[in-house]
Amino acid sequence: MSESTPSIFSRIIAREIPATIVAENDRVIAFEDISPQADLHVLVVPKTDEYADVTALAAGDPELLAEVVAMAKQIADERSDGQYRLIFNNGEAAGQTIFHVHAHVLAGNLGEGTLVGH
Ligand code: AMP
């Protein structure tokens, strides 16, 4: 992916476009989804754009996947009651629109949007 146009998430990481950042460390960033589908809807994103989806991330850097999950839990603890839904869309037909791996962290009242409606 790094040889093509930077993903919108890479541009957020580079501070080229704004986002409401809620957590960050050397390898992972979290920011509010621009179109929230629950009381809490945060995206947790590895800073590298090397992995398009969670399948590739799990195969290529399982420790980084664990860091994504740990940040999701931290956010759910800090901003909700510690219980949360973690969604990775994998592939266009599954609803993925941005091919820079990201976890949706949802908590509180879950909406009826396509992401969580089933
Ligand atoms: P997915 O459909 O799983 O690829 O998820 C992409 C998510 O990124 C969607 O929930 C969008 O609402 C969200 N999104 C797109 N652009 C932005 C942005 N500039 N800032 C925050 N979230 C965004």
Short mmCIF file of N, CA and C and ligand atoms in Angstrom, two decimals:
data_model
loop_
_atom_site.label_atom_id
_atom_site.label_comp_id
_atom_site.label_asym_id
_atom_site.label_seq_id
_atom_site.Cartn_x
_atom_site.Cartn_y
_atom_site.Cartn_z
N MET A 1 0.82 -1.20 0.00
CA MET A 1 0.00 0.00 0.00
C MET A 1 0.86 1.26 0.00
N SER A 2 2.03 1.16 0.57
CA SER A 2 2.83 2.36 0.74
C SER A 2 3.30 2.95 -0.58
N GLU A 3 3.21 2.18 -1.67
CA GLU A 3 3.64 2.72 -2.96
C GLU A 3 2.52 3.51 -3.65
N SER A 4 1.30 3.40 -3.12
CA SER A 4 0.20 4.14 -3.72
C SER A 4 -0.08 5.39 -2.89
N THR A 5 -1.15 6.08 -3.23
CA THR A 5 -1.54 7.27 -2.48
C THR A 5 -1.72 6.92 -1.01
N PRO A 6 -1.26 7.77 -0.10
CA PRO A 6 -1.44 7.47 1.33
C PRO A 6 -2.92 7.32 1.66
N SER A 7 -3.22 6.38 2.53
CA SER A 7 -4.61 6.20 2.95
C SER A 7 -5.03 7.41 3.77
N ILE A 8 -6.34 7.59 3.88
CA ILE A 8 -6.85 8.69 4.70
C ILE A 8 -6.35 8.56 6.13
N PHE A 9 -6.16 7.32 6.59
CA PHE A 9 -5.67 7.13 7.96
C PHE A 9 -4.20 7.53 8.06
N SER A 10 -3.40 7.26 7.03
CA SER A 10 -2.01 7.73 7.05
C SER A 10 -1.97 9.25 7.10
N ARG A 11 -2.91 9.89 6.45
CA ARG A 11 -2.94 11.35 6.46
C ARG A 11 -3.37 11.89 7.82
N ILE A 12 -4.23 11.15 8.51
CA ILE A 12 -4.57 11.53 9.89
C ILE A 12 -3.35 11.36 10.80
N ILE A 13 -2.65 10.23 10.65
CA ILE A 13 -1.46 9.96 11.46
C ILE A 13 -0.41 11.05 11.24
N ALA A 14 -0.28 11.51 10.00
CA ALA A 14 0.69 12.56 9.66
C ALA A 14 0.20 13.96 10.02
N ARG A 15 -1.00 14.04 10.58
CA ARG A 15 -1.62 15.33 10.96
C ARG A 15 -1.87 16.19 9.72
N GLU A 16 -2.08 15.56 8.58
CA GLU A 16 -2.40 16.31 7.37
C GLU A 16 -3.89 16.62 7.28
N ILE A 17 -4.71 15.77 7.92
CA ILE A 17 -6.13 16.07 8.03
C ILE A 17 -6.53 15.86 9.48
N PRO A 18 -7.54 16.60 9.93
CA PRO A 18 -7.87 16.56 11.36
C PRO A 18 -8.65 15.32 11.76
N ALA A 19 -8.50 14.95 13.01
CA ALA A 19 -9.31 13.90 13.62
C ALA A 19 -9.29 14.14 15.12
N THR A 20 -10.28 13.58 15.79
CA THR A 20 -10.30 13.67 17.25
C THR A 20 -9.57 12.45 17.79
N ILE A 21 -8.30 12.65 18.11
CA ILE A 21 -7.44 11.55 18.55
C ILE A 21 -7.68 11.31 20.03
N VAL A 22 -7.90 10.05 20.39
CA VAL A 22 -8.21 9.73 21.79
C VAL A 22 -7.11 8.91 22.46
N ALA A 23 -6.22 8.31 21.70
CA ALA A 23 -5.09 7.56 22.28
C ALA A 23 -4.04 7.40 21.19
N GLU A 24 -2.79 7.29 21.63
CA GLU A 24 -1.71 7.14 20.66
C GLU A 24 -0.48 6.62 21.36
N ASN A 25 0.26 5.75 20.69
CA ASN A 25 1.60 5.40 21.14
C ASN A 25 2.48 5.26 19.91
N ASP A 26 3.64 4.65 20.06
CA ASP A 26 4.59 4.61 18.94
C ASP A 26 4.02 3.89 17.71
N ARG A 27 3.18 2.89 17.94
CA ARG A 27 2.78 2.01 16.83
C ARG A 27 1.31 2.04 16.49
N VAL A 28 0.48 2.62 17.37
CA VAL A 28 -0.97 2.55 17.20
C VAL A 28 -1.59 3.90 17.53
N ILE A 29 -2.65 4.24 16.80
CA ILE A 29 -3.39 5.49 17.08
C ILE A 29 -4.88 5.16 17.13
N ALA A 30 -5.61 5.94 17.89
CA ALA A 30 -7.07 5.78 17.95
C ALA A 30 -7.72 7.14 17.83
N PHE A 31 -8.78 7.20 17.03
CA PHE A 31 -9.51 8.46 16.86
C PHE A 31 -10.98 8.15 16.65
N GLU A 32 -11.81 9.17 16.89
CA GLU A 32 -13.26 8.98 16.76
C GLU A 32 -13.64 8.78 15.30
N ASP A 33 -14.56 7.84 15.06
CA ASP A 33 -15.08 7.65 13.71
C ASP A 33 -15.89 8.88 13.32
N ILE A 34 -15.71 9.31 12.09
CA ILE A 34 -16.39 10.53 11.62
C ILE A 34 -17.90 10.32 11.48
N SER A 35 -18.33 9.07 11.42
CA SER A 35 -19.75 8.75 11.25
C SER A 35 -20.15 7.71 12.29
N PRO A 36 -20.25 8.13 13.55
CA PRO A 36 -20.40 7.15 14.64
C PRO A 36 -21.70 6.35 14.57
N GLN A 37 -21.59 5.07 14.87
CA GLN A 37 -22.74 4.17 14.86
C GLN A 37 -23.03 3.61 16.25
N ALA A 38 -22.49 4.24 17.26
CA ALA A 38 -22.76 3.86 18.65
C ALA A 38 -22.35 5.04 19.52
N ASP A 39 -22.72 5.00 20.80
CA ASP A 39 -22.32 6.08 21.72
C ASP A 39 -20.81 6.27 21.67
N LEU A 40 -20.10 5.15 21.70
CA LEU A 40 -18.65 5.17 21.55
C LEU A 40 -18.31 4.46 20.25
N HIS A 41 -17.66 5.15 19.34
CA HIS A 41 -17.23 4.54 18.08
C HIS A 41 -15.88 5.13 17.73
N VAL A 42 -14.87 4.37 18.05
CA VAL A 42 -13.48 4.80 17.86
C VAL A 42 -12.81 3.81 16.92
N LEU A 43 -11.93 4.31 16.08
CA LEU A 43 -11.13 3.45 15.21
C LEU A 43 -9.73 3.32 15.80
N VAL A 44 -9.25 2.10 15.90
CA VAL A 44 -7.89 1.85 16.37
C VAL A 44 -7.08 1.37 15.17
N VAL A 45 -5.99 2.07 14.89
CA VAL A 45 -5.30 1.91 13.61
C VAL A 45 -3.79 1.77 13.83
N PRO A 46 -3.18 0.68 13.34
CA PRO A 46 -1.72 0.63 13.34
C PRO A 46 -1.17 1.78 12.49
N LYS A 47 -0.06 2.35 12.92
CA LYS A 47 0.48 3.48 12.17
C LYS A 47 1.07 3.04 10.83
N THR A 48 1.57 1.81 10.76
CA THR A 48 2.07 1.34 9.48
C THR A 48 0.90 1.11 8.52
N ASP A 49 1.14 1.39 7.25
CA ASP A 49 0.10 1.11 6.24
C ASP A 49 0.41 -0.18 5.49
N GLU A 50 1.24 -1.01 6.10
CA GLU A 50 1.70 -2.23 5.44
C GLU A 50 0.58 -3.28 5.32
N TYR A 51 -0.41 -3.22 6.21
CA TYR A 51 -1.41 -4.29 6.27
C TYR A 51 -2.79 -3.74 5.89
N ALA A 52 -3.38 -4.35 4.89
CA ALA A 52 -4.67 -3.86 4.39
C ALA A 52 -5.83 -4.29 5.28
N ASP A 53 -5.70 -5.44 5.92
CA ASP A 53 -6.81 -5.94 6.74
C ASP A 53 -6.26 -6.79 7.87
N VAL A 54 -7.16 -7.25 8.74
CA VAL A 54 -6.70 -7.94 9.96
C VAL A 54 -6.10 -9.30 9.65
N THR A 55 -6.52 -9.91 8.55
CA THR A 55 -5.92 -11.19 8.16
C THR A 55 -4.43 -11.00 7.89
N ALA A 56 -4.12 -9.96 7.12
CA ALA A 56 -2.72 -9.68 6.81
C ALA A 56 -1.95 -9.27 8.06
N LEU A 57 -2.58 -8.48 8.92
CA LEU A 57 -1.91 -8.05 10.15
C LEU A 57 -1.61 -9.26 11.05
N ALA A 58 -2.57 -10.14 11.22
CA ALA A 58 -2.38 -11.31 12.09
C ALA A 58 -1.25 -12.18 11.58
N ALA A 59 -1.15 -12.30 10.26
CA ALA A 59 -0.08 -13.13 9.68
C ALA A 59 1.27 -12.43 9.76
N GLY A 60 1.27 -11.10 9.57
CA GLY A 60 2.53 -10.39 9.44
C GLY A 60 3.10 -9.87 10.74
N ASP A 61 2.24 -9.49 11.68
CA ASP A 61 2.72 -8.91 12.94
C ASP A 61 1.67 -9.14 14.03
N PRO A 62 1.57 -10.38 14.53
CA PRO A 62 0.53 -10.68 15.53
C PRO A 62 0.67 -9.85 16.80
N GLU A 63 1.89 -9.45 17.13
CA GLU A 63 2.08 -8.62 18.33
C GLU A 63 1.42 -7.25 18.13
N LEU A 64 1.51 -6.73 16.93
CA LEU A 64 0.87 -5.44 16.65
C LEU A 64 -0.65 -5.58 16.72
N LEU A 65 -1.17 -6.70 16.27
CA LEU A 65 -2.62 -6.95 16.41
C LEU A 65 -3.00 -6.95 17.89
N ALA A 66 -2.17 -7.58 18.72
CA ALA A 66 -2.45 -7.59 20.17
C ALA A 66 -2.41 -6.18 20.74
N GLU A 67 -1.53 -5.33 20.21
CA GLU A 67 -1.47 -3.94 20.67
C GLU A 67 -2.74 -3.18 20.28
N VAL A 68 -3.28 -3.49 19.11
CA VAL A 68 -4.55 -2.88 18.69
C VAL A 68 -5.67 -3.27 19.67
N VAL A 69 -5.72 -4.55 20.01
CA VAL A 69 -6.76 -5.03 20.94
C VAL A 69 -6.57 -4.39 22.31
N ALA A 70 -5.34 -4.28 22.76
CA ALA A 70 -5.08 -3.67 24.07
C ALA A 70 -5.53 -2.21 24.10
N MET A 71 -5.29 -1.49 23.01
CA MET A 71 -5.73 -0.09 22.98
C MET A 71 -7.26 -0.01 22.93
N ALA A 72 -7.88 -0.93 22.23
CA ALA A 72 -9.36 -0.97 22.21
C ALA A 72 -9.90 -1.13 23.64
N LYS A 73 -9.32 -2.05 24.38
CA LYS A 73 -9.76 -2.29 25.76
C LYS A 73 -9.53 -1.07 26.64
N GLN A 74 -8.39 -0.44 26.46
CA GLN A 74 -8.07 0.77 27.23
C GLN A 74 -9.13 1.86 26.97
N ILE A 75 -9.50 2.02 25.71
CA ILE A 75 -10.49 3.05 25.36
C ILE A 75 -11.85 2.70 25.94
N ALA A 76 -12.22 1.42 25.87
CA ALA A 76 -13.51 1.00 26.43
C ALA A 76 -13.53 1.19 27.94
N ASP A 77 -12.41 0.98 28.59
CA ASP A 77 -12.33 1.21 30.04
C ASP A 77 -12.47 2.69 30.36
N GLU A 78 -11.78 3.52 29.58
CA GLU A 78 -11.73 4.95 29.88
C GLU A 78 -13.01 5.67 29.48
N ARG A 79 -13.66 5.21 28.42
CA ARG A 79 -14.75 5.99 27.83
C ARG A 79 -16.10 5.31 27.92
N SER A 80 -16.12 4.04 28.40
CA SER A 80 -17.38 3.32 28.58
C SER A 80 -17.22 2.42 29.80
N ASP A 81 -17.91 1.28 29.79
CA ASP A 81 -17.88 0.42 30.99
C ASP A 81 -16.93 -0.76 30.84
N GLY A 82 -16.05 -0.68 29.86
CA GLY A 82 -15.05 -1.74 29.69
C GLY A 82 -15.52 -2.88 28.79
N GLN A 83 -16.81 -2.86 28.43
CA GLN A 83 -17.32 -3.88 27.52
C GLN A 83 -17.49 -3.24 26.14
N TYR A 84 -17.13 -3.99 25.13
CA TYR A 84 -17.10 -3.35 23.81
C TYR A 84 -17.22 -4.39 22.71
N ARG A 85 -17.63 -3.90 21.56
CA ARG A 85 -17.65 -4.72 20.35
C ARG A 85 -16.47 -4.32 19.49
N LEU A 86 -15.78 -5.29 18.95
CA LEU A 86 -14.59 -5.03 18.13
C LEU A 86 -14.86 -5.60 16.75
N ILE A 87 -14.86 -4.73 15.74
CA ILE A 87 -15.21 -5.16 14.38
C ILE A 87 -14.07 -4.82 13.42
N PHE A 88 -13.71 -5.82 12.65
CA PHE A 88 -12.79 -5.60 11.52
C PHE A 88 -13.55 -6.00 10.26
N ASN A 89 -13.76 -5.08 9.35
CA ASN A 89 -14.31 -5.44 8.05
C ASN A 89 -13.17 -5.90 7.16
N ASN A 90 -13.39 -6.99 6.49
CA ASN A 90 -12.33 -7.57 5.66
C ASN A 90 -12.85 -7.80 4.25
N GLY A 91 -12.53 -6.85 3.37
CA GLY A 91 -12.96 -6.95 1.98
C GLY A 91 -14.15 -6.06 1.70
N GLU A 92 -14.19 -5.60 0.46
CA GLU A 92 -15.22 -4.65 0.03
C GLU A 92 -16.62 -5.20 0.26
N ALA A 93 -16.82 -6.46 -0.06
CA ALA A 93 -18.15 -7.05 0.08
C ALA A 93 -18.57 -7.15 1.55
N ALA A 94 -17.60 -7.11 2.44
CA ALA A 94 -17.89 -7.15 3.87
C ALA A 94 -18.01 -5.75 4.47
N GLY A 95 -17.94 -4.73 3.62
CA GLY A 95 -18.13 -3.36 4.08
C GLY A 95 -16.86 -2.58 4.28
N GLN A 96 -15.72 -3.16 3.96
CA GLN A 96 -14.47 -2.41 4.13
C GLN A 96 -14.35 -1.34 3.05
N THR A 97 -14.05 -0.13 3.46
CA THR A 97 -13.89 0.97 2.51
C THR A 97 -12.49 1.56 2.54
N ILE A 98 -11.76 1.35 3.62
CA ILE A 98 -10.40 1.89 3.76
C ILE A 98 -9.46 0.71 4.00
N PHE A 99 -8.51 0.55 3.08
CA PHE A 99 -7.69 -0.66 3.08
C PHE A 99 -6.35 -0.41 3.78
N HIS A 100 -6.50 0.09 4.98
CA HIS A 100 -5.43 0.29 5.96
C HIS A 100 -6.05 -0.26 7.24
N VAL A 101 -5.54 -1.40 7.70
CA VAL A 101 -6.26 -2.15 8.73
C VAL A 101 -6.67 -1.26 9.91
N HIS A 102 -7.90 -1.45 10.36
CA HIS A 102 -8.43 -0.69 11.49
C HIS A 102 -9.49 -1.49 12.20
N ALA A 103 -9.54 -1.33 13.52
CA ALA A 103 -10.57 -1.95 14.34
C ALA A 103 -11.60 -0.89 14.70
N HIS A 104 -12.87 -1.24 14.55
CA HIS A 104 -13.94 -0.40 15.07
C HIS A 104 -14.20 -0.83 16.51
N VAL A 105 -14.13 0.11 17.44
CA VAL A 105 -14.47 -0.16 18.84
C VAL A 105 -15.80 0.51 19.10
N LEU A 106 -16.81 -0.29 19.44
CA LEU A 106 -18.14 0.24 19.68
C LEU A 106 -18.60 -0.15 21.08
N ALA A 107 -19.23 0.82 21.76
CA ALA A 107 -19.75 0.55 23.09
C ALA A 107 -20.92 1.49 23.36
N GLY A 108 -21.65 1.18 24.41
CA GLY A 108 -22.85 1.97 24.71
C GLY A 108 -23.98 1.53 23.81
N ASN A 109 -24.94 2.42 23.57
CA ASN A 109 -26.06 2.08 22.70
C ASN A 109 -25.56 1.88 21.28
N LEU A 110 -25.73 0.69 20.75
CA LEU A 110 -25.29 0.41 19.39
C LEU A 110 -26.40 0.82 18.44
N GLY A 111 -26.02 1.53 17.37
CA GLY A 111 -26.99 2.00 16.40
C GLY A 111 -27.45 0.88 15.48
N GLU A 112 -28.22 1.27 14.48
CA GLU A 112 -28.79 0.29 13.54
C GLU A 112 -28.13 0.37 12.18
N GLY A 113 -26.95 0.97 12.10
CA GLY A 113 -26.26 1.10 10.82
C GLY A 113 -25.79 -0.25 10.32
N THR A 114 -25.27 -0.23 9.11
CA THR A 114 -24.86 -1.49 8.47
C THR A 114 -23.72 -2.17 9.23
N LEU A 115 -22.93 -1.37 9.96
CA LEU A 115 -21.78 -1.96 10.65
C LEU A 115 -22.20 -2.90 11.75
N VAL A 116 -23.25 -2.54 12.48
CA VAL A 116 -23.59 -3.28 13.69
C VAL A 116 -25.02 -3.80 13.68
N GLY A 117 -25.70 -3.70 12.56
CA GLY A 117 -27.12 -3.99 12.54
C GLY A 117 -27.48 -5.47 12.53
N HIS A 118 -26.50 -6.36 12.51
CA HIS A 118 -26.82 -7.78 12.40
C HIS A 118 -26.29 -8.56 13.58
P1 AMP B 1 -14.49 0.45 7.00
O1 AMP B 1 -15.79 0.63 6.25
O2 AMP B 1 -14.48 -0.74 7.92
O3 AMP B 1 -13.31 0.47 6.05
O4 AMP B 1 -14.39 1.68 7.98
C1 AMP B 1 -13.97 2.94 7.59
C2 AMP B 1 -14.47 3.90 8.64
O5 AMP B 1 -13.70 5.08 8.55
C3 AMP B 1 -15.93 4.30 8.50
O6 AMP B 1 -16.65 3.94 9.67
C4 AMP B 1 -15.87 5.82 8.29
O7 AMP B 1 -16.93 6.50 8.94
C5 AMP B 1 -14.53 6.16 8.90
N1 AMP B 1 -13.90 7.36 8.38
C6 AMP B 1 -13.74 7.72 7.08
N2 AMP B 1 -13.09 8.89 7.00
C7 AMP B 1 -12.80 9.27 8.26
C8 AMP B 1 -12.13 10.38 8.84
N3 AMP B 1 -11.61 11.37 8.09
N4 AMP B 1 -12.03 10.45 10.19
C9 AMP B 1 -12.56 9.48 10.96
N5 AMP B 1 -13.19 8.39 10.49
C10 AMP B 1 -13.32 8.29 9.15
#
